[in-house]
C-alpha cells in the first residue's frame, strides 16, 4: 500500500482516464444525427451508411473482452495507451475518408478503443485506495453513457459551425492529449494474470458476435424471416455453443465461466443487457422522432441542433447522478441503486411512449432517463469490480460493457423493425410505431428492475466467500465522489 501511494497520484490518473474514456464515448454517437449528411457527402446509399454505426459496434463488441483479458495479462496501462492510439488513428482516417469504404474501416479501428473501458476500471482498482474505488468507477461508468448522449447534443452545432469532418478532428485532439498524458502520468498496474490468450475462444467469440450483430442490424432491411437473417441467427447460436464448450475446456480461457456464473456477475450482466436495449434505442430513434415534421401528426420538425438539445437533459442528469453515486451507494447499497435506476428509466420510457405531444414532455423524460441510467450504470460497474478478484477485473468489466453493447444492438434492431413496420402514405413512420417501440423498451427496463432483485447483497456475498470485505467496502463505505478522486 505504501509503495502504491508513492508511485500513484489518483487525481491525475483519474483525469487522464476520464479524458480518454470521454473521447471514446463521444465517438459512439457523434455520427448518429449526421448519417444523412455523411451519406450525401460520400455518395453512398442509406443502407450502406448504416455500417458507419454497425462496423463500430461489431469491432467494439469483439475487442472489448479480448483487450480486457490482454490488459489483465500484460499490463493495463499498455493496453490503455494502445487503445488511445487506435482511436486516434481511426479518427484521423475518418476525418480524411474519401469514400464510405475508408470510413467504415476507420470506424472498425475506432471500435478497438472499447478495450479501454475494462482496463480503466482495472487501473482504478489497482491504484486507488479501496474506499475510493466505487466512486471513481461510478464516474467513469457514467461518462460512457453521458458521452454517448452528449455526442448527439453537440453534433449539430459542430456541423453547423464547421463541417462533419470536425466530428472526428475534435475527438482526435482529445485522444492525442490523453495518450501523451497516459504515457507520462498513469502508473503501470502491478497486478498480472499469468497465462496466454486462447485464440480459438477468441475466434469463436468474434464469430458468433459478428453473426448475431450482423443479423440484428440488418434484419430491418432484410426482414426478420429472411433466409440470411435466420441463417446468421442460427450460426450465432451454434458458434456461441462451440465457444462456451471451448472456454470451459481451455487451460487459460479468454473468459472464466466460473467467474461469469457468480451471482453478482451474471445478474449485473443481465441488467446491463436489458438497460442497453432501452438506452441505445432511445439515442438512435428519439432524434428521428423529434425531427419528424409536425404535419405527420407527431414530432416537432426539429433541426439536428434542436433535436440534440432535447437530449441534453439526460447528459446533464446522468453525470450529476454519477458524481454522487458513491455517497448514495454508501447509504442505500448498490443493488438498491440499480433497481431504482431501472424503475426511473421505465417511467421515462413510458412518458416517451404515451405522452409526447409537447416539447416539455420530451425534456422531462430525458432528464428522468439520465437519472435512471446514471444510477444503474454507476452502481453496476462498481458491483462488478467488487465481485471479482483483481486479476479478473478487466475481463469481467469488459464483458459487462460488451453485453450492454449487445443489448443496444438488439434494442436498436427491434426498435427499427417496430417503427418501420408501420409507414404512412408519405413514407414516414406512423406515430403508433414509435408508441409501441418506446413501450417495449419501457417493458425491458421493468424486467431489468425485477432482475435487480436477484443481485446478491453484501451479506450474501460474505456468506458465499466472494470477495466479501472488498465488496462491502467498495459499495457501502465509498465516500463522496468529489473527495474520492481529489484527496
mmCIF file of N, CA, C and O in Angstrom, residues 34 39 58 72 84 88 105 114 124 135 143 182 193 252 263 306 312 361:
data_model
loop_
_atom_site.group_PDB
_atom_site.id
_atom_site.type_symbol
_atom_site.label_atom_id
_atom_site.label_comp_id
_atom_site.label_asym_id
_atom_site.label_seq_id
_atom_site.Cartn_x
_atom_site.Cartn_y
_atom_site.Cartn_z
ATOM 1 N N UNK A 34 -25.957 12.780 -38.037
ATOM 2 C CA UNK A 34 -25.478 13.285 -39.331
ATOM 3 C C UNK A 34 -25.259 12.173 -40.351
ATOM 4 O O UNK A 34 -24.524 12.369 -41.326
ATOM 5 N N UNK A 39 -23.945 10.297 -45.802
ATOM 6 C CA UNK A 39 -24.422 9.571 -46.984
ATOM 7 C C UNK A 39 -24.280 10.418 -48.247
ATOM 8 O O UNK A 39 -23.763 9.939 -49.270
ATOM 9 N N UNK A 58 -19.668 -3.685 -34.033
ATOM 10 C CA UNK A 58 -19.084 -5.018 -34.139
ATOM 11 C C UNK A 58 -17.664 -5.045 -33.583
ATOM 12 O O UNK A 58 -17.289 -5.929 -32.819
ATOM 13 N N UNK A 72 -5.250 -7.573 -18.399
ATOM 14 C CA UNK A 72 -5.030 -8.325 -17.170
ATOM 15 C C UNK A 72 -3.712 -9.091 -17.222
ATOM 16 O O UNK A 72 -3.035 -9.258 -16.206
ATOM 17 N N UNK A 84 -5.957 4.094 -27.086
ATOM 18 C CA UNK A 84 -5.996 5.516 -27.436
ATOM 19 C C UNK A 84 -5.332 5.755 -28.787
ATOM 20 O O UNK A 84 -5.802 6.572 -29.591
ATOM 21 N N UNK A 88 -7.097 7.290 -32.077
ATOM 22 C CA UNK A 88 -6.550 8.433 -32.808
ATOM 23 C C UNK A 88 -6.370 8.110 -34.290
ATOM 24 O O UNK A 88 -6.725 8.912 -35.159
ATOM 25 N N UNK A 105 -13.795 1.292 -42.495
ATOM 26 C CA UNK A 105 -12.559 0.746 -41.927
ATOM 27 C C UNK A 105 -12.102 1.592 -40.737
ATOM 28 O O UNK A 105 -11.660 1.059 -39.704
ATOM 29 N N UNK A 114 -12.863 0.245 -27.491
ATOM 30 C CA UNK A 114 -13.744 -0.307 -26.468
ATOM 31 C C UNK A 114 -12.969 -1.022 -25.379
ATOM 32 O O UNK A 114 -13.426 -1.125 -24.235
ATOM 33 N N UNK A 124 -8.089 1.692 -11.956
ATOM 34 C CA UNK A 124 -8.673 2.311 -10.762
ATOM 35 C C UNK A 124 -8.618 1.355 -9.579
ATOM 36 O O UNK A 124 -8.233 1.724 -8.470
ATOM 37 N N UNK A 135 -16.427 5.072 -6.078
ATOM 38 C CA UNK A 135 -16.733 6.407 -6.563
ATOM 39 C C UNK A 135 -16.101 6.689 -7.912
ATOM 40 O O UNK A 135 -16.753 7.200 -8.827
ATOM 41 N N UNK A 143 -19.581 8.348 -17.424
ATOM 42 C CA UNK A 143 -19.045 9.070 -18.578
ATOM 43 C C UNK A 143 -19.330 8.355 -19.888
ATOM 44 O O UNK A 143 -19.532 8.996 -20.926
ATOM 45 N N UNK A 182 -1.350 9.773 -20.591
ATOM 46 C CA UNK A 182 -1.323 8.411 -20.039
ATOM 47 C C UNK A 182 0.100 7.878 -19.965
ATOM 48 O O UNK A 182 0.492 7.246 -18.978
ATOM 49 N N UNK A 193 -2.290 -11.384 -14.535
ATOM 50 C CA UNK A 193 -2.855 -12.719 -14.588
ATOM 51 C C UNK A 193 -1.993 -13.533 -15.539
ATOM 52 O O UNK A 193 -2.020 -13.313 -16.751
ATOM 53 N N UNK A 252 -6.338 -21.867 -20.327
ATOM 54 C CA UNK A 252 -6.366 -20.438 -19.994
ATOM 55 C C UNK A 252 -7.501 -19.787 -20.793
ATOM 56 O O UNK A 252 -7.278 -19.222 -21.860
ATOM 57 N N UNK A 263 -23.195 -15.073 -8.848
ATOM 58 C CA UNK A 263 -24.467 -14.330 -8.840
ATOM 59 C C UNK A 263 -24.296 -12.834 -9.055
ATOM 60 O O UNK A 263 -25.075 -12.204 -9.771
ATOM 61 N N UNK A 306 -31.452 21.342 -32.751
ATOM 62 C CA UNK A 306 -32.577 21.366 -31.811
ATOM 63 C C UNK A 306 -32.859 19.989 -31.222
ATOM 64 O O UNK A 306 -33.137 19.853 -30.029
ATOM 65 N N UNK A 312 -30.208 16.924 -24.274
ATOM 66 C CA UNK A 312 -29.220 17.451 -23.336
ATOM 67 C C UNK A 312 -29.550 17.161 -21.875
ATOM 68 O O UNK A 312 -28.637 16.851 -21.092
ATOM 69 N N UNK A 361 -42.503 17.555 -22.404
ATOM 70 C CA UNK A 361 -42.566 16.136 -22.056
ATOM 71 C C UNK A 361 -41.298 15.411 -22.512
ATOM 72 O O UNK A 361 -40.812 14.493 -21.828
#
